[in-house]
mmCIF file of C-alpha atoms in Angstrom:
data_model
loop_
_atom_site.group_PDB
_atom_site.id
_atom_site.type_symbol
_atom_site.label_atom_id
_atom_site.label_comp_id
_atom_site.label_asym_id
_atom_site.label_seq_id
_atom_site.Cartn_x
_atom_site.Cartn_y
_atom_site.Cartn_z
ATOM 1 C CA MET A 1 23.580 -98.162 -115.785
ATOM 2 C CA ASP A 2 25.648 -101.011 -114.806
ATOM 3 C CA LYS A 3 28.918 -99.642 -112.636
ATOM 4 C CA THR A 4 32.386 -100.842 -113.700
ATOM 5 C CA VAL A 5 34.542 -103.192 -111.434
ATOM 6 C CA GLY A 6 37.134 -100.199 -111.067
ATOM 7 C CA GLU A 7 33.909 -98.227 -108.956
ATOM 8 C CA LEU A 8 33.512 -101.470 -106.958
ATOM 9 C CA ALA A 9 36.699 -102.941 -106.327
ATOM 10 C CA LYS A 10 38.482 -102.976 -102.936
ATOM 11 C CA ARG A 11 41.264 -100.735 -103.182
ATOM 12 C CA GLY A 12 43.370 -101.964 -99.616
ATOM 13 C CA PHE A 13 44.217 -105.494 -99.681
ATOM 14 C CA TRP A 14 46.437 -107.933 -98.192
ATOM 15 C CA SER A 15 49.491 -109.609 -100.537
ATOM 16 C CA VAL A 16 52.115 -112.050 -100.005
ATOM 17 C CA ALA A 17 55.615 -112.137 -101.285
ATOM 18 C CA PRO A 18 56.502 -114.886 -103.102
ATOM 19 C CA ASP A 19 59.480 -115.823 -100.548
ATOM 20 C CA ASP A 20 56.607 -115.949 -97.703
ATOM 21 C CA PRO A 21 56.496 -119.435 -96.196
ATOM 22 C CA VAL A 22 52.830 -121.082 -96.644
ATOM 23 C CA ASP A 23 52.376 -121.743 -93.203
ATOM 24 C CA ALA A 24 52.680 -118.368 -92.192
ATOM 25 C CA ILE A 25 50.239 -117.310 -95.035
ATOM 26 C CA ALA A 26 47.731 -119.856 -93.519
ATOM 27 C CA GLU A 27 47.804 -118.359 -90.184
ATOM 28 C CA GLU A 28 47.613 -115.247 -91.389
ATOM 29 C CA MET A 29 44.389 -116.016 -93.929
ATOM 30 C CA VAL A 30 43.090 -117.528 -90.741
ATOM 31 C CA ALA A 31 43.738 -114.146 -88.799
ATOM 32 C CA ARG A 32 42.076 -112.035 -91.473
ATOM 33 C CA ARG A 33 39.141 -114.586 -92.601
ATOM 34 C CA LEU A 34 40.563 -114.396 -95.884
ATOM 35 C CA THR A 35 40.623 -117.523 -98.256
ATOM 36 C CA TRP A 36 42.849 -115.724 -101.154
ATOM 37 C CA ALA A 37 45.655 -113.384 -101.438
ATOM 38 C CA PRO A 38 47.902 -111.821 -104.675
ATOM 39 C CA VAL A 39 51.718 -113.096 -104.600
ATOM 40 C CA LEU A 40 53.493 -109.938 -105.400
ATOM 41 C CA ASP A 41 57.142 -109.308 -105.974
ATOM 42 C CA GLY A 42 57.986 -105.543 -105.868
ATOM 43 C CA GLY A 43 54.428 -104.657 -106.796
ATOM 44 C CA SER A 44 54.477 -106.954 -109.857
ATOM 45 C CA LEU A 45 51.882 -109.971 -110.185
ATOM 46 C CA VAL A 46 53.422 -113.283 -109.733
ATOM 47 C CA GLY A 47 50.133 -114.904 -109.336
ATOM 48 C CA VAL A 48 47.292 -116.033 -106.578
ATOM 49 C CA VAL A 49 47.532 -118.004 -103.377
ATOM 50 C CA SER A 50 44.260 -119.577 -101.962
ATOM 51 C CA ALA A 51 43.399 -121.750 -99.080
ATOM 52 C CA TRP A 52 42.832 -124.670 -101.533
ATOM 53 C CA ASP A 53 46.218 -124.159 -102.983
ATOM 54 C CA LEU A 54 47.821 -124.122 -99.513
ATOM 55 C CA LEU A 55 45.699 -127.469 -98.433
ATOM 56 C CA HIS A 56 46.800 -129.231 -101.655
ATOM 57 C CA LEU A 57 50.572 -128.412 -100.788
ATOM 58 C CA ARG A 58 49.887 -129.917 -97.424
ATOM 59 C CA ALA A 59 48.320 -132.814 -98.355
ATOM 60 C CA ARG A 60 50.982 -133.715 -100.867
ATOM 61 C CA GLY A 61 53.175 -133.629 -97.729
ATOM 62 C CA GLN A 62 55.106 -130.363 -98.828
ATOM 63 C CA SER A 63 56.745 -128.691 -95.956
ATOM 64 C CA GLY A 64 55.034 -125.383 -94.126
ATOM 65 C CA ASP A 65 58.198 -123.485 -94.966
ATOM 66 C CA THR A 66 57.655 -123.809 -99.011
ATOM 67 C CA PRO A 67 57.626 -120.678 -100.378
ATOM 68 C CA ALA A 68 54.568 -118.836 -101.852
ATOM 69 C CA TRP A 69 55.589 -118.859 -105.328
ATOM 70 C CA ARG A 70 55.875 -122.768 -105.289
ATOM 71 C CA ALA A 71 52.011 -122.909 -104.291
ATOM 72 C CA CYS A 72 50.586 -120.104 -106.199
ATOM 73 C CA THR A 73 48.333 -119.989 -109.279
ATOM 74 C CA TYR A 74 50.291 -118.488 -111.555
ATOM 75 C CA LYS A 75 48.051 -116.154 -114.423
ATOM 76 C CA PRO A 76 45.233 -115.512 -112.541
ATOM 77 C CA LEU A 77 41.960 -114.221 -114.143
ATOM 78 C CA THR A 78 42.145 -110.518 -114.577
ATOM 79 C CA VAL A 79 39.648 -107.712 -115.578
ATOM 80 C CA ALA A 80 40.376 -104.133 -116.742
ATOM 81 C CA PRO A 81 38.862 -101.223 -114.503
ATOM 82 C CA ASP A 82 36.312 -100.325 -117.040
ATOM 83 C CA THR A 83 34.575 -103.853 -117.336
ATOM 84 C CA PRO A 84 31.014 -103.702 -116.393
ATOM 85 C CA ALA A 85 29.890 -105.466 -113.139
ATOM 86 C CA ALA A 86 27.648 -107.631 -115.091
ATOM 87 C CA GLU A 87 30.595 -109.005 -117.089
ATOM 88 C CA ALA A 88 32.778 -109.638 -114.144
ATOM 89 C CA ALA A 89 30.011 -111.578 -112.358
ATOM 90 C CA ARG A 90 29.999 -113.869 -115.683
ATOM 91 C CA VAL A 91 33.390 -114.570 -115.833
ATOM 92 C CA MET A 92 33.377 -115.577 -112.130
ATOM 93 C CA ARG A 93 30.528 -117.860 -112.720
ATOM 94 C CA GLU A 94 31.944 -119.300 -115.997
ATOM 95 C CA SER A 95 35.479 -119.593 -114.463
ATOM 96 C CA HIS A 96 34.278 -120.784 -110.848
ATOM 97 C CA VAL A 97 36.229 -118.152 -109.123
ATOM 98 C CA HIS A 98 35.682 -116.112 -106.580
ATOM 99 C CA HIS A 99 37.860 -112.972 -106.800
ATOM 100 C CA LEU A 100 39.073 -111.083 -109.604
ATOM 101 C CA LEU A 101 42.089 -108.976 -109.732
ATOM 102 C CA VAL A 102 41.581 -105.516 -111.597
ATOM 103 C CA MET A 103 44.613 -104.542 -113.307
ATOM 104 C CA SER A 104 45.689 -101.227 -114.885
ATOM 105 C CA ALA A 105 46.829 -100.821 -118.447
ATOM 106 C CA GLU A 106 50.360 -100.844 -117.005
ATOM 107 C CA GLY A 107 49.829 -104.249 -115.533
ATOM 108 C CA LYS A 108 49.366 -102.886 -111.554
ATOM 109 C CA ILE A 109 46.809 -104.259 -109.469
ATOM 110 C CA VAL A 110 44.081 -101.372 -109.224
ATOM 111 C CA GLY A 111 41.718 -103.298 -106.633
ATOM 112 C CA ILE A 112 40.060 -106.853 -105.897
ATOM 113 C CA VAL A 113 36.265 -107.489 -106.888
ATOM 114 C CA SER A 114 34.361 -110.313 -104.802
ATOM 115 C CA PRO A 115 31.004 -111.333 -105.926
ATOM 116 C CA LEU A 116 30.045 -109.716 -102.410
ATOM 117 C CA ASP A 117 31.104 -106.462 -104.076
ATOM 118 C CA LEU A 118 29.133 -107.107 -106.912
ATOM 119 C CA LEU A 119 25.747 -108.147 -105.242
ATOM 120 C CA ALA A 120 26.329 -104.889 -102.592
ATOM 121 C CA GLU A 121 25.394 -102.612 -106.172
ATOM 122 C CA ARG A 122 22.964 -105.299 -107.522
ATOM 123 C CA PRO A 123 19.565 -103.120 -108.056
ATOM 124 C CA SER A 124 16.565 -103.895 -105.705
#
């Protein structure tokens, strides 16, 4: 029986605020060994910011004081907690993303699922 992303998702995750400066976000990503973080405003999803977004911003000559909301990707891919793991894997593969936000019906983040989370539950 296929597990759902709600069962596999990481519950504790690091997030950033819309006004956090991108240089501070980059430093924290390096320290935490992360490549991606949700951007939340009072618990509501604004978007996601990735290391790629930050590199792209800096390559365009933007300041390290630029706020996260100017660098983030809006409307990131999300899945419901009852989404089968196999479906989440298909979405990741076809969309070329490495994380999916697991969102409740109320629009709150339940957790984050990555390919490693899905591989850990793969039958042997």
